Structure formats: C-alpha cells, structure tokens
Coordinates of C-alpha atoms and ligand atoms in Angstrom, one line a residue:
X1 CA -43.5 -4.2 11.0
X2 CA -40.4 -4.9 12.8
X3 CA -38.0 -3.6 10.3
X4 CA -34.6 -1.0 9.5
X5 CA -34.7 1.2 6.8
X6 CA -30.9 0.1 6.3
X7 CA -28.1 -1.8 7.2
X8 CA -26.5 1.5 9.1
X9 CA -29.2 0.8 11.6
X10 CA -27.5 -2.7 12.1
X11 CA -24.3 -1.0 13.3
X12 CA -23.6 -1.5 17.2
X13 CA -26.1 -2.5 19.8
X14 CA -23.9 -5.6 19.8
X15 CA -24.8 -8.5 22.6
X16 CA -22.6 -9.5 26.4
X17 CA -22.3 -12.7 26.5
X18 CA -21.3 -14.3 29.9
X19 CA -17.9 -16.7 29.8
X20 CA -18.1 -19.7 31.9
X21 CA -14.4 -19.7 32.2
X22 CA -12.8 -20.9 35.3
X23 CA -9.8 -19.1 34.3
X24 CA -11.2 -15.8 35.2
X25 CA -11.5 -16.6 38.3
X26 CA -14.7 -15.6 40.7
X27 CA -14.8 -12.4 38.8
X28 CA -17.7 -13.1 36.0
X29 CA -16.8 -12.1 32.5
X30 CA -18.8 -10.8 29.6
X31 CA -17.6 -10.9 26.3
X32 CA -18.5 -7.6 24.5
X33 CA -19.2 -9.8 20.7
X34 CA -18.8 -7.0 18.4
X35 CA -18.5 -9.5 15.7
X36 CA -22.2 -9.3 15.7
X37 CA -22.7 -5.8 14.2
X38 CA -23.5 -5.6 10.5
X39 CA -19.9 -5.5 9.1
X40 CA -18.7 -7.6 11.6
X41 CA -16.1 -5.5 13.7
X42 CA -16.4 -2.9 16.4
X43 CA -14.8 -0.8 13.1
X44 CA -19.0 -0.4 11.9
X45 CA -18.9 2.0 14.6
X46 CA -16.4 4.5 14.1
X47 CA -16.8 3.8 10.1
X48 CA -20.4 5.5 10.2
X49 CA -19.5 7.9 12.7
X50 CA -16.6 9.6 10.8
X51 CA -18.4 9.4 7.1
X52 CA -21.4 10.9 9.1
X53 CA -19.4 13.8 10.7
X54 CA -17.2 14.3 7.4
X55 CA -20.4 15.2 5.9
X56 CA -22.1 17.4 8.4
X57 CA -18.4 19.2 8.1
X58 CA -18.8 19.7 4.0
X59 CA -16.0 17.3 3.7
X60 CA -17.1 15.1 1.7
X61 CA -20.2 15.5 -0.7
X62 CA -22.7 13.2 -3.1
X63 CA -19.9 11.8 -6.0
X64 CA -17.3 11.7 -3.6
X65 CA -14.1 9.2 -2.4
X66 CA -13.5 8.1 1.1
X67 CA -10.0 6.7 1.3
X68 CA -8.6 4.6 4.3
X69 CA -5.7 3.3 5.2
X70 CA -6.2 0.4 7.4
X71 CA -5.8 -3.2 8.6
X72 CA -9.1 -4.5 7.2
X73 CA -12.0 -4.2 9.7
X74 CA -12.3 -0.1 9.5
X75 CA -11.9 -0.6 5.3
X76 CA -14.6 -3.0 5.5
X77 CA -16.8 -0.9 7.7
X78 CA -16.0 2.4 5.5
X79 CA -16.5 0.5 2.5
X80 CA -20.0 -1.1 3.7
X81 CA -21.2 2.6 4.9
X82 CA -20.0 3.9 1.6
X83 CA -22.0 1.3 -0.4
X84 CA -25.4 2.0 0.8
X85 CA -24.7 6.1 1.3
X86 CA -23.1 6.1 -2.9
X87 CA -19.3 6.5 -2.3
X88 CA -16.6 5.5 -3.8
X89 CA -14.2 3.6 -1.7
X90 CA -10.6 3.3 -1.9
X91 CA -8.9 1.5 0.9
X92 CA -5.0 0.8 1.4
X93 CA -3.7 -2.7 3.4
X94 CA -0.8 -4.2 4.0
X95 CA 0.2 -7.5 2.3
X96 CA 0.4 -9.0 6.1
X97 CA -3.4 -8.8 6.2
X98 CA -5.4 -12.1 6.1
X99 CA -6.8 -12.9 2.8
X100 CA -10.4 -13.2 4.1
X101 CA -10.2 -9.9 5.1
X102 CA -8.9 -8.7 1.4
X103 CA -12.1 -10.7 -0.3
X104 CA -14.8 -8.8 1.9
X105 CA -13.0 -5.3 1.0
X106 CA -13.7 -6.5 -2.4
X107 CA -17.0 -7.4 -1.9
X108 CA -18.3 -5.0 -0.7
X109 CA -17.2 -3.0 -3.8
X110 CA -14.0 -1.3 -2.2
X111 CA -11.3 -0.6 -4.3
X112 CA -8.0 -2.2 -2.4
X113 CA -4.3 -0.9 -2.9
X114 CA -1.7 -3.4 -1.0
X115 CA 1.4 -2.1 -0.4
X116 CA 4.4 -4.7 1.1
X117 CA 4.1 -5.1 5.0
X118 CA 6.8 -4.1 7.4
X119 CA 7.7 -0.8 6.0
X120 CA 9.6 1.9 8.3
X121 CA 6.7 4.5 8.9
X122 CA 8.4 7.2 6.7
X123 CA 8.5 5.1 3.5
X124 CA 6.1 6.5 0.8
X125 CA 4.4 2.9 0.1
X126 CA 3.5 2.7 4.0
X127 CA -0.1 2.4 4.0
X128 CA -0.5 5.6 5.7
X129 CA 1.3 7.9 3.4
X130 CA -0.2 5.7 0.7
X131 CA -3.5 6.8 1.5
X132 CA -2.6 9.9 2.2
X133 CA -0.9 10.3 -1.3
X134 CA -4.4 8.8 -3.4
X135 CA -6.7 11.0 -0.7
X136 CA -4.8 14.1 -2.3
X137 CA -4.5 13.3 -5.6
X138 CA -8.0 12.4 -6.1
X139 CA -10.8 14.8 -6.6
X140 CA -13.6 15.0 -4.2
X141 CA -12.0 12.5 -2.1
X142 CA -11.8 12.8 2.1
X143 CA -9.0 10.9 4.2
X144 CA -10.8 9.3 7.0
X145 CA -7.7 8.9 9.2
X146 CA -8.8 7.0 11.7
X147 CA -5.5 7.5 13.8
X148 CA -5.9 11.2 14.5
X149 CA -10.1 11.4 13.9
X150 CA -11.6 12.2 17.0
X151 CA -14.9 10.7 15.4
X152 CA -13.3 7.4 15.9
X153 CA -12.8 7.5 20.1
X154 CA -16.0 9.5 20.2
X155 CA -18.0 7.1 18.3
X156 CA -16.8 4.6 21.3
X157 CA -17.3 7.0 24.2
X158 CA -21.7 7.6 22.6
X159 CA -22.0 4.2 21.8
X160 CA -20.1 1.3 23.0
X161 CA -19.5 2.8 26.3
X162 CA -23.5 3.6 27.4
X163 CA -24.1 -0.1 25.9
X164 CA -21.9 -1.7 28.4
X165 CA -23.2 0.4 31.3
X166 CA -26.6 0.2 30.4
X167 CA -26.0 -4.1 30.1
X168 CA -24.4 -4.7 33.1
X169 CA -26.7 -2.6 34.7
X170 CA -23.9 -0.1 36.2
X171 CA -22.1 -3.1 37.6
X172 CA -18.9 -3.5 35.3
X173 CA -15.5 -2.8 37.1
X174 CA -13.5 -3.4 34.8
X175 CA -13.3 -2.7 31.0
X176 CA -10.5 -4.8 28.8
X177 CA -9.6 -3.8 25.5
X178 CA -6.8 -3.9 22.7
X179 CA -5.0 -0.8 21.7
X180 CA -5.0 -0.2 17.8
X181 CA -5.5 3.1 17.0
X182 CA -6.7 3.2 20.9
X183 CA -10.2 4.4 19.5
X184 CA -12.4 1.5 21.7
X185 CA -10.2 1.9 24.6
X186 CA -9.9 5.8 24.6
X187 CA -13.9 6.6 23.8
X188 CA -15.5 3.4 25.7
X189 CA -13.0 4.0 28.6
X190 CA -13.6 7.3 29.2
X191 CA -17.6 7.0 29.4
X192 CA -17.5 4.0 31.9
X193 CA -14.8 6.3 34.1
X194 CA -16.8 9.3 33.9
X195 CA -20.3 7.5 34.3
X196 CA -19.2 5.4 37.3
X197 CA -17.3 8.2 39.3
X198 CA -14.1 6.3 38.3
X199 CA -14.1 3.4 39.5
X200 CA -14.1 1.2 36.5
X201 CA -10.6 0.4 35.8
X202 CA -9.3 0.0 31.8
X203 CA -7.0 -2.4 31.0
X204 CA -5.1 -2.8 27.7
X205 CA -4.4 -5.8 26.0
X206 CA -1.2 -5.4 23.8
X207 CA 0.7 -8.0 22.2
X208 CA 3.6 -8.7 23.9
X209 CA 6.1 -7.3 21.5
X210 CA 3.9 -3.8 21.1
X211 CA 5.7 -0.7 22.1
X212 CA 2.2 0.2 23.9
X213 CA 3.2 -2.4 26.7
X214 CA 7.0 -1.5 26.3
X215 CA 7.9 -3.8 23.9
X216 CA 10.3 -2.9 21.2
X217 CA 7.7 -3.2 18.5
X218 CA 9.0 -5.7 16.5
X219 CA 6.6 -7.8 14.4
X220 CA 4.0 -9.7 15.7
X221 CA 1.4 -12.6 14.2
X222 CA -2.0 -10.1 15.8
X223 CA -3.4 -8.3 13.1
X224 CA -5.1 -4.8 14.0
X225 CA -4.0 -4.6 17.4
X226 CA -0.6 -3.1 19.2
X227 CA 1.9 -1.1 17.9
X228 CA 4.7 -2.3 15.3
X229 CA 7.8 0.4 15.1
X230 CA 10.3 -0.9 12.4
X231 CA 13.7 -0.4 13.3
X232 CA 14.5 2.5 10.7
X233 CA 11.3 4.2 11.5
X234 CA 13.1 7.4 12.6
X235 CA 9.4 9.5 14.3
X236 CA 6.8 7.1 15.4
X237 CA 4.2 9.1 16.9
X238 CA 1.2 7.4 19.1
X239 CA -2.4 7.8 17.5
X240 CA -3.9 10.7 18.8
X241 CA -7.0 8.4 18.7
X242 CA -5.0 6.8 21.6
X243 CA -5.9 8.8 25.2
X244 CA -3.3 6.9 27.5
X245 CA -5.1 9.5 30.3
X246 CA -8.4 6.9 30.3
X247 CA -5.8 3.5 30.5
X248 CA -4.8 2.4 34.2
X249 CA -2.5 -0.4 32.5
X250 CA -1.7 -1.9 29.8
X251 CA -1.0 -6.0 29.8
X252 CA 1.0 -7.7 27.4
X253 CA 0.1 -10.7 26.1
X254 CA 2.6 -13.3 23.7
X255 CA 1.0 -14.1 20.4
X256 CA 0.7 -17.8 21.4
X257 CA -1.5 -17.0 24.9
X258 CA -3.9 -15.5 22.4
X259 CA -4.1 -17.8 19.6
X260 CA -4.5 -20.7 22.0
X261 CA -7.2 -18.3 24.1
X262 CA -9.4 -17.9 21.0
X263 CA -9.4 -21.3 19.9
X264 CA -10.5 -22.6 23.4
X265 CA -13.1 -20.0 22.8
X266 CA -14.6 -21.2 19.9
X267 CA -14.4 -25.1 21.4
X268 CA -15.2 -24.1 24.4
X269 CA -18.0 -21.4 24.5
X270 CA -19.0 -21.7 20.8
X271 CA -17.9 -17.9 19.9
X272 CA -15.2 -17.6 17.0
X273 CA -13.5 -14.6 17.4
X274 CA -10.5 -13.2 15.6
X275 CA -6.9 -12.7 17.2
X276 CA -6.8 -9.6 18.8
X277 CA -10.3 -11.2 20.7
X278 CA -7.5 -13.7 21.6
X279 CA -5.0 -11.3 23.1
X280 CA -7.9 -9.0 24.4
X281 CA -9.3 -12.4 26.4
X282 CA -6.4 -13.9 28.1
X283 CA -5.8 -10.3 29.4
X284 CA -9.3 -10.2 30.7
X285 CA -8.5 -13.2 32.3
X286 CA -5.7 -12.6 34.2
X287 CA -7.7 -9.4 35.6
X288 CA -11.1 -11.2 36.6
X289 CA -8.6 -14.0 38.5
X290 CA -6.9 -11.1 40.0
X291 CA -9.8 -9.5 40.4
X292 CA -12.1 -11.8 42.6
X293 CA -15.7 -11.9 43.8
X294 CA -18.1 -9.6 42.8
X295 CA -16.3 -8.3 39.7
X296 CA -17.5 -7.6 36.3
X297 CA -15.2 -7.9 33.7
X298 CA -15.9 -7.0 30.3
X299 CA -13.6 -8.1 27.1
X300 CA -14.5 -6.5 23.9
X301 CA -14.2 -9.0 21.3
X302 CA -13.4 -6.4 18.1
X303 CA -14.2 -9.0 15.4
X304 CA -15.0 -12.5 13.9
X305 CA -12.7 -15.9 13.7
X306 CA -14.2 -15.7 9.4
X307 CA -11.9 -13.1 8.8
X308 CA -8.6 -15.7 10.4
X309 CA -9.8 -19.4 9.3
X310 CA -6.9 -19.5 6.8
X311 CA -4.3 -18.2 9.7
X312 CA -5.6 -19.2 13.5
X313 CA -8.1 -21.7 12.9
X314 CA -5.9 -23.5 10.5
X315 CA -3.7 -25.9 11.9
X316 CA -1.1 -26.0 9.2
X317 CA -0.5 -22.3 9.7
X318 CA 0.2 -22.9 13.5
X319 CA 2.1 -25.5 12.8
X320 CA 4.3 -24.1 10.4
X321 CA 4.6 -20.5 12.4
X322 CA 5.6 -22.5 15.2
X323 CA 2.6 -21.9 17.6
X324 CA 1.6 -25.7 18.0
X325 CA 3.9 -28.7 19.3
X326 CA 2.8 -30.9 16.8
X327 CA 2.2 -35.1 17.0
X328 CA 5.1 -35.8 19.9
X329 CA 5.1 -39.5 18.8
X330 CA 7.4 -39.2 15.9
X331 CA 10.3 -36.9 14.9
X332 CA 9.2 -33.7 15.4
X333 CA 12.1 -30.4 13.5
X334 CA 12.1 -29.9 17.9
X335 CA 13.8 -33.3 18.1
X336 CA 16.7 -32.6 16.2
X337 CA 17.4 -29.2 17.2
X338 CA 17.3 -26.8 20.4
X339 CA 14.2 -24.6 19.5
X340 CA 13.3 -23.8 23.5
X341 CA 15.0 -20.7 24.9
X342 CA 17.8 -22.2 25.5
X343 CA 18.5 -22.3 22.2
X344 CA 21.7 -20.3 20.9
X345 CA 20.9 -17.2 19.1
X346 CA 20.4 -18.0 15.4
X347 CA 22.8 -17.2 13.4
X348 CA 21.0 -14.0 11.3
X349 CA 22.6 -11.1 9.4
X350 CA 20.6 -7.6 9.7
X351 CA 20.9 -6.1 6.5
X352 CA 23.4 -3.2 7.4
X353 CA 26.2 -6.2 8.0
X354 CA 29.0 -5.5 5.9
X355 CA 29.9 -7.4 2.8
X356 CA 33.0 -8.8 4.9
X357 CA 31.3 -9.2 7.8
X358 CA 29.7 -11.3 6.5
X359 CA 31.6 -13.5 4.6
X360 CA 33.6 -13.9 7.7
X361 CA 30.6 -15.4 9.7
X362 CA 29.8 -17.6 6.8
X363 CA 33.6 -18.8 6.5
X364 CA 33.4 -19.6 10.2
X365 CA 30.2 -21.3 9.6
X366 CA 31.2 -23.7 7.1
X367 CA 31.3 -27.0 8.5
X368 CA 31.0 -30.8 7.8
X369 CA 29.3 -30.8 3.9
X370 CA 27.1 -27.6 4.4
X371 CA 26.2 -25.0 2.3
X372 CA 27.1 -21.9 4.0
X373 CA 23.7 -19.9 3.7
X374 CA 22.7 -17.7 6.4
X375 CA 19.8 -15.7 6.7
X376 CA 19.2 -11.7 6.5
X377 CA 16.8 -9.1 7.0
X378 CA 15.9 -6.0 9.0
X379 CA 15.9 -7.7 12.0
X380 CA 18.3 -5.7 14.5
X381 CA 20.2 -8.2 16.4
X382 CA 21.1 -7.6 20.2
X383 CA 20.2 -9.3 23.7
X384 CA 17.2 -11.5 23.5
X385 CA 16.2 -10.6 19.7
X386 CA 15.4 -13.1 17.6
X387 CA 14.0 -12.5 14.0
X388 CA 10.4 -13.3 13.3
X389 CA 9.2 -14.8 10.2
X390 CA 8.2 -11.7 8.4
X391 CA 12.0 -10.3 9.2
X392 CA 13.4 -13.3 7.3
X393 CA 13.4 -11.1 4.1
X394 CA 17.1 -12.7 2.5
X395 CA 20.1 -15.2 2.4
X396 CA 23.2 -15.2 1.6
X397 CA 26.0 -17.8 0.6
X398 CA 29.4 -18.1 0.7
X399 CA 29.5 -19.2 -2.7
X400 CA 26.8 -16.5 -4.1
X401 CA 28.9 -13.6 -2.0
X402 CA 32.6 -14.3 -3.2
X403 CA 31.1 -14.7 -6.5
X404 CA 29.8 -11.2 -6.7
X405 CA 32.4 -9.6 -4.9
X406 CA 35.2 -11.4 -7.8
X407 CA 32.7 -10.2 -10.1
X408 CA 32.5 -6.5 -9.1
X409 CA 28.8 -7.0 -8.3
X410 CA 29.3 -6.0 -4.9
X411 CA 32.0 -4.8 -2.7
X412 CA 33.6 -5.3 0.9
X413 CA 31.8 -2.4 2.7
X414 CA 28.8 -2.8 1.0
X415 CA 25.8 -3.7 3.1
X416 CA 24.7 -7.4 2.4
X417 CA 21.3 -6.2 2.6
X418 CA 21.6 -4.4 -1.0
X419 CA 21.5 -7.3 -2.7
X420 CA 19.6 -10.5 -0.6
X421 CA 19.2 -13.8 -2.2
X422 CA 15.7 -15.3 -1.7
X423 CA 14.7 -16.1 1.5
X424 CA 15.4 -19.4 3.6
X425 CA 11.8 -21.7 3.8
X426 CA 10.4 -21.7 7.5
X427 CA 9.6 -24.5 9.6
X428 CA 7.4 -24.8 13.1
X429 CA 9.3 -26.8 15.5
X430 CA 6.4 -29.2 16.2
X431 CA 6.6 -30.3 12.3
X432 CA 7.0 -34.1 11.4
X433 CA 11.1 -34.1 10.3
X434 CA 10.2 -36.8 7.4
X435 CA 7.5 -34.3 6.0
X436 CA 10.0 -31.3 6.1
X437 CA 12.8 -33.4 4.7
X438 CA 10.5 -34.4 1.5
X439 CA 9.4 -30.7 1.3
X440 CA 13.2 -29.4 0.8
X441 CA 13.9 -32.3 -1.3
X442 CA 11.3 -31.0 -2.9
X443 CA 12.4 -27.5 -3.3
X444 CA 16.0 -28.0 -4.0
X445 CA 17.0 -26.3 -0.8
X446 CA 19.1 -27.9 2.0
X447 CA 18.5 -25.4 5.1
X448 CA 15.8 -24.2 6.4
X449 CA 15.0 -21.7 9.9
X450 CA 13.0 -23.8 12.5
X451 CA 10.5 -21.2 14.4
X452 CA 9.0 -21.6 17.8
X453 CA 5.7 -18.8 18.4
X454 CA 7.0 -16.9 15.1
X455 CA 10.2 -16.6 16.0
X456 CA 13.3 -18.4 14.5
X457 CA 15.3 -20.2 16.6
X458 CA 17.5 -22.9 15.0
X459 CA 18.7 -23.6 11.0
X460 CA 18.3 -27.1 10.1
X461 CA 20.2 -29.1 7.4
X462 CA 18.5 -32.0 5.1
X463 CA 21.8 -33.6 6.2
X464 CA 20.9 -32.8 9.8
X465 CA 17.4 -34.3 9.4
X466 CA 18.3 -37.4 7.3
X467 CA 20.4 -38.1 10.2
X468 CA 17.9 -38.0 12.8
X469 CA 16.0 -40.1 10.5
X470 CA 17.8 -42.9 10.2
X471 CA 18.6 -43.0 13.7
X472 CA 22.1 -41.7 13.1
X473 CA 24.2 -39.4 15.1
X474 CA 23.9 -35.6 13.9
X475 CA 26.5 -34.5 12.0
X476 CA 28.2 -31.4 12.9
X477 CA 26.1 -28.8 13.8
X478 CA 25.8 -26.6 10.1
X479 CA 26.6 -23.7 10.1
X480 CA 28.0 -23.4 13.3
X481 CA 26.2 -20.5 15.4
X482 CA 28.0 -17.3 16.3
Ligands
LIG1 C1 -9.6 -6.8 14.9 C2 -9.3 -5.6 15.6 N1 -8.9 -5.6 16.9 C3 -8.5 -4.5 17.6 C4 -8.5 -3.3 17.0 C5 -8.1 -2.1 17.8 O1 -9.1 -1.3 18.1 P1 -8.8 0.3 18.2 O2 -8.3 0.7 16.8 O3 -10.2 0.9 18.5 O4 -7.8 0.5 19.2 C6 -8.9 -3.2 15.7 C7 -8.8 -2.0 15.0 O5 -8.6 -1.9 13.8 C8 -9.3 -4.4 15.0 O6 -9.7 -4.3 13.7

C-alpha cells in the first residue's frame, strides 16, 4: 500500500514549479510552493522539528503545553503537530492577523490569545512576552520560540535546502527568500552555500518599510515577513534565527509590487500564494532579469492565497487600503484631492503633541465650514513619513479639546495622545467619491483620511466631495495642511 502512518509524514517534500514569467528575464524561475505541505506553510517544517527536538531534550513530556507566539503559519503548524502527537496548544497573535488564519488556529484545536497589534516590543501584551508570560505560568508547558530556536533555521538547512539542490539537480544560483524570523533564509541558505562551494547567492525579500532592508520599520500590509520596530520600542534585537552571515542582500520590495505580484500569479500561473509569496516573487524577479541566461532562480513561496482571500484577493480591501486605482471613468476620492507624492504632508498629530500644540494647528486649520478634526496616533512625523492605516489610532477636535481643557479633563502640556477621540474612517484614493460621500452620510462623520498603498495622504471633507460632485468648485481646502 502506498500510504503514511500520519500527517507528520506530509510535512515538506514540497514541489518547484517553473514560472513562465517574462519578467524574470532569461533567468528561469522555480517557485518553491510550500503551500503544498500538510499545514500549508513552510512553518510545518520548523513546527515538527522544534516539538521533536523539545522532546528528545525532556522539555516537553506526554500531558504537556506547547505555547507560541506567532503570526499564524508557525501556530498552525505547532498546533497541527500537537494534535496528532496529544498536546495542548496555546498560541498568541496579533489582532493585525488575517481572520482566515485565526479560524485554522482554531480548527485545528489551538487555543488562540490575541493581543492588540502595533505594540512597542517591551509592552507586556506584545505577543512575545505574552507567550512568554502563559509559557511560565503554565505547568508542563514549553515555549517554542521560534525567534531564538536554532531547530527552526536547522529544520531549513536538513530539509528545504537538500530539496532544492536535489530538484534543480545542483543547478540553482540563486535562492530568494523573505526574512521573518530569518529561519528559511538562514537554514536553506546556508546548505545551498556550503553544498555548491558558494556560489549560490541568497537574496532577501523585505518589505520595503522593514528595518531588515534599512527601512525604519514602520507598519506594513505583509503579514509574517520583515521587521516592524514601533517607534517607542526602546531594544529591538534581530532574531537569532536570523544568520545575516548566509544573506548576500537583502531587496526591498513596496507592499503594492507584492500584492499586485501575487495576484498576477494566481491569474497568470494558476498558483495562489499569500503576501509575503508576493514580496518574495517580485524580488526574485528583479534578480533572474538581472541575472540572465543560464540562471536558476528559486523563490520560496512560504504559504497559501486561503489564508489572505478576505485581504489580497478581495478587491474591496485593496480598494479601500488604497492599493488599486479604482474605475477611472467617474469621480474617483483621487479626483478631488492630491493623493500622489506630491501631495502635502497630511496634517497628523503623533500622540506626544502637546495639548496646545495642538489646538494651535487645529485653530490654524479651521477654515470655510469645517470641523476642525485632525488625526493622531503613534506615528512619528518627520521627512517623508506619512502614517499608515494601522497608525491612525485617534482624532481630535477643536471643539472636543477646548471643551476638556475648560473642563479640567485635560490640560495644556498634556499629551493629546492620553485621551484620543475615535479614529477618522479611511478611504483608498481609487474609491468612487459618490459611494464615499453616502458612506459618511451614513456614519455621521464629515472627514475622512484618503490612503494611497496604506499610507494616508490627504483628509477629505463631505463638503469637499459634494463639491466635486455637483461639478462645483472645491471649497477651501479643510483643514488647511501644516
Ligand atoms: C507567510 C510567511 N512568510 C514568510 C515568513 C518568514 O519566514 P522565516 O520566519 O523563516 O524567515 C513566514 C514566517 O512566519 C510566514 O509565515
């Protein structure tokens, strides 16, 4: 019989498939689909691997608790390997992770704490210290810690590496991956560098605002790969997972470039692969076209488009993060404001702004019949920065802020971020204006923040849009920028 005795057996061993893409060049790519192990993620790997050696080390015994903190795909893997070896399994996320991702935790029988996303890395509801925390106070429970587990890059360097060599028959040159906890990159790289005499060159694929590729870490719309730093983390160490020794260079790559990448892919080559596939692709890409004849590039594709059909594959989301440039035959939010780069910076309070500070950029900004609202969060403003989404955390109004300084709620040099009204709705620049306007109506709110790739680049009025509407034209700019 051609059988397994269980679904461990179904972990790796995953498939190269060849792209056809004339992007790449004459370099021919292969797509490492590691979507096509058991649990669905290149995570199955270092998931057995870890439980395996945290039992050959007495660390964890029949009865007993793994706990993980993670962005999905090495919870789903630990929780799978738990469910057929008898563990418990308690795994920590981020609210910032996609909600396919949360329902296969839970199906395969993990127990899931979310803590809020964005957290500076020394908060104790950062899913790290989270897990850390539970791992402790639970008996018989073992932190996998797949940051600092050298099971995790040496589950890649004994499998995922010899697979690739052994499929391309000795031929790949060059080996493209993300940089998460820098497990895949670290293990797989350094087998194909020590097997082929070191010539294979690695290549990381970061998202463009990553500190891996020198970015300044802030947010990004690629779950699981890169490197976020909030800007009151005060000690972010690198993964030790992370061997920057195996890496020639690392390639950064803006969220839209791989969202756009991965859904050519599934179009085009039939393959539906998540985000950081996307971001890991379009690097591969740029190397095989640099690369030329007679080069093998392989791309490892860490998991599935399933776990992103609410977020990548669904055109609303694009459209509303800003990521697609919508129908260009009507009034588009991008036709009645600046949302390229010329734009003027937006005007955005980080939370440290002073009480009166602020009410002296929302006194300048009060103009024609606007509300004075402005947005705030923890979005450090300087050259260049523009808050994301996810750092659009507050408001405040002129009204709501003299009010509570009168009533002794707050004070002059008290930061404005102590006490946020709710946060302003978001818009995609390629949205129809007459569908926005009805959704604000709607709401009861007058502005909104127009994004472009995430990032917010304009407010916009009802008045504004009504305007643009009828034809009219704009009124006054509201608020005026600073
Ligand atoms: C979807 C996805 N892409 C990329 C990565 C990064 O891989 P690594 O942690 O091995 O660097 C991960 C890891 O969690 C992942 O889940």
């Amino acid at each position: 019989m051609d059988v397994h005795e269980s679904v461990l057996q179904l972990i790796g061993g995953t498939p190269l498939v060849r792209l056809r893409t004339p992007a790449g060049g004459s370099a021919a790519v292969y797509a490492k689909v590691e979507f096509a192990s058991a649990g669905g993620s290149s995570k199955d790997r270092i998931g057995l691997r870890m439980i395996e050696k945290a039992e050959r080390d007495g660390l964890l015994s029949p009865g007993g608790t793994v706990v993980e903190a993670t962005s999905g795909n090495t919870g789903i893997a630990v929780a799978m390997v738990a469910a057929r070896k008898g563990y418990r399994a308690v795994v920590v996320v981020s609210d910032r992770i996609s909600r396919e991702k949360l329902a296969m935790l839970r199906a395969f029988g993990a127990e899931v704490v979310v803590c809020p996303g964005g957290l500076p890395r020394e908060h104790p509801d950062h899913p790290v210290n989270a897990a850390a925390r539970i791992a402790e106070e639970t008996p018989g429970a073992w932190l996998a810690a797949q940051y600092d587990n050298p099971a995790n890059p040496e589950a890649h360097y004994l499998t995922t590496g010899p697979e690739i060599w052994r499929q391309t028959g000795g031929r790949v040159t060059h080996l493209v991956s993300c940089v998460g906890t820098g497990g895949t990159i670290s293990g797989a790289g350094r087998y194909l560098k020590e097997v082929s005499g070191g010539t294979v060159e690695v290549v990381g694929a970061d998202p463009a605002s990553s500190v891996y590729s020198g970015g300044d870490g802030r947010p990004y719309f690629i779950e699981a790969a890169g490197h976020f730093r909030h800007p009151e983390t005060v000690d972010d160490p690198w993964p030790s997972s992370y061997h920057q020794d195996v890496v020639d260079r690392v390639l950064p790559v803006t969220d839209r470039d791989a969202l756009l990448s991965i859904r050519r892919l599934a179009r085009e080559e039939g393959l539906l692969a998540g985000g950081s596939s996307g971001t890991a692709l379009a690097a591969a890409l740029r190397v095989g076209a640099a690369a030329g004849p007679g080069a093998v590039v392989v791309v490892v594709l860490p998991d599935s488009g399933r776990h992103y059909l609410s977020k990548y594959f669904d055109d609303a989301w694009m459209l509303r993060m800003g990521f697609l440039d919508g129908d260009e035959d009507g009034t588009r939010l991008a036709d009645t404001v600046t949302t390229d780069e010329s734009a003027p910076p937006l005007p955005y309070l980080p939370a440290r702004t002073t009480v009166a500070d602020a009410l002296a950029a929302l006194r300048a900004g009060r103009d024609g019949d606007a509300p004075a609202v402005l947005p705030t969060g923890p979005c450090p403003v300087g050259p260049g920065r523009r808050p994301t989404a996810p750092e659009l955390t507050g408001s405040v109004t002129l009204e709501g802020l003299e009010a509570a300084v009168r009533d002794g709620g707050t004070t002059l040099t008290a930061a404005v971020g102590e006490r946020p009204g709710p946060p302003l709705p978001h818009f995609g620049y390629g949205e129809p204006a007459s569908a926005v306007l009805a959704e604000l109506d709607g709401c009861g709110q007058d502005t909104a923040v127009v994004l472009r790739d995430g990032q917010a680049m304009a407010l916009i009025t009802s008045s504004r849009l009504r305007a643009a509407l009828a034809g009219l034209p704009s009124p006054p700019r509201a608020p005026a920028t600073r």
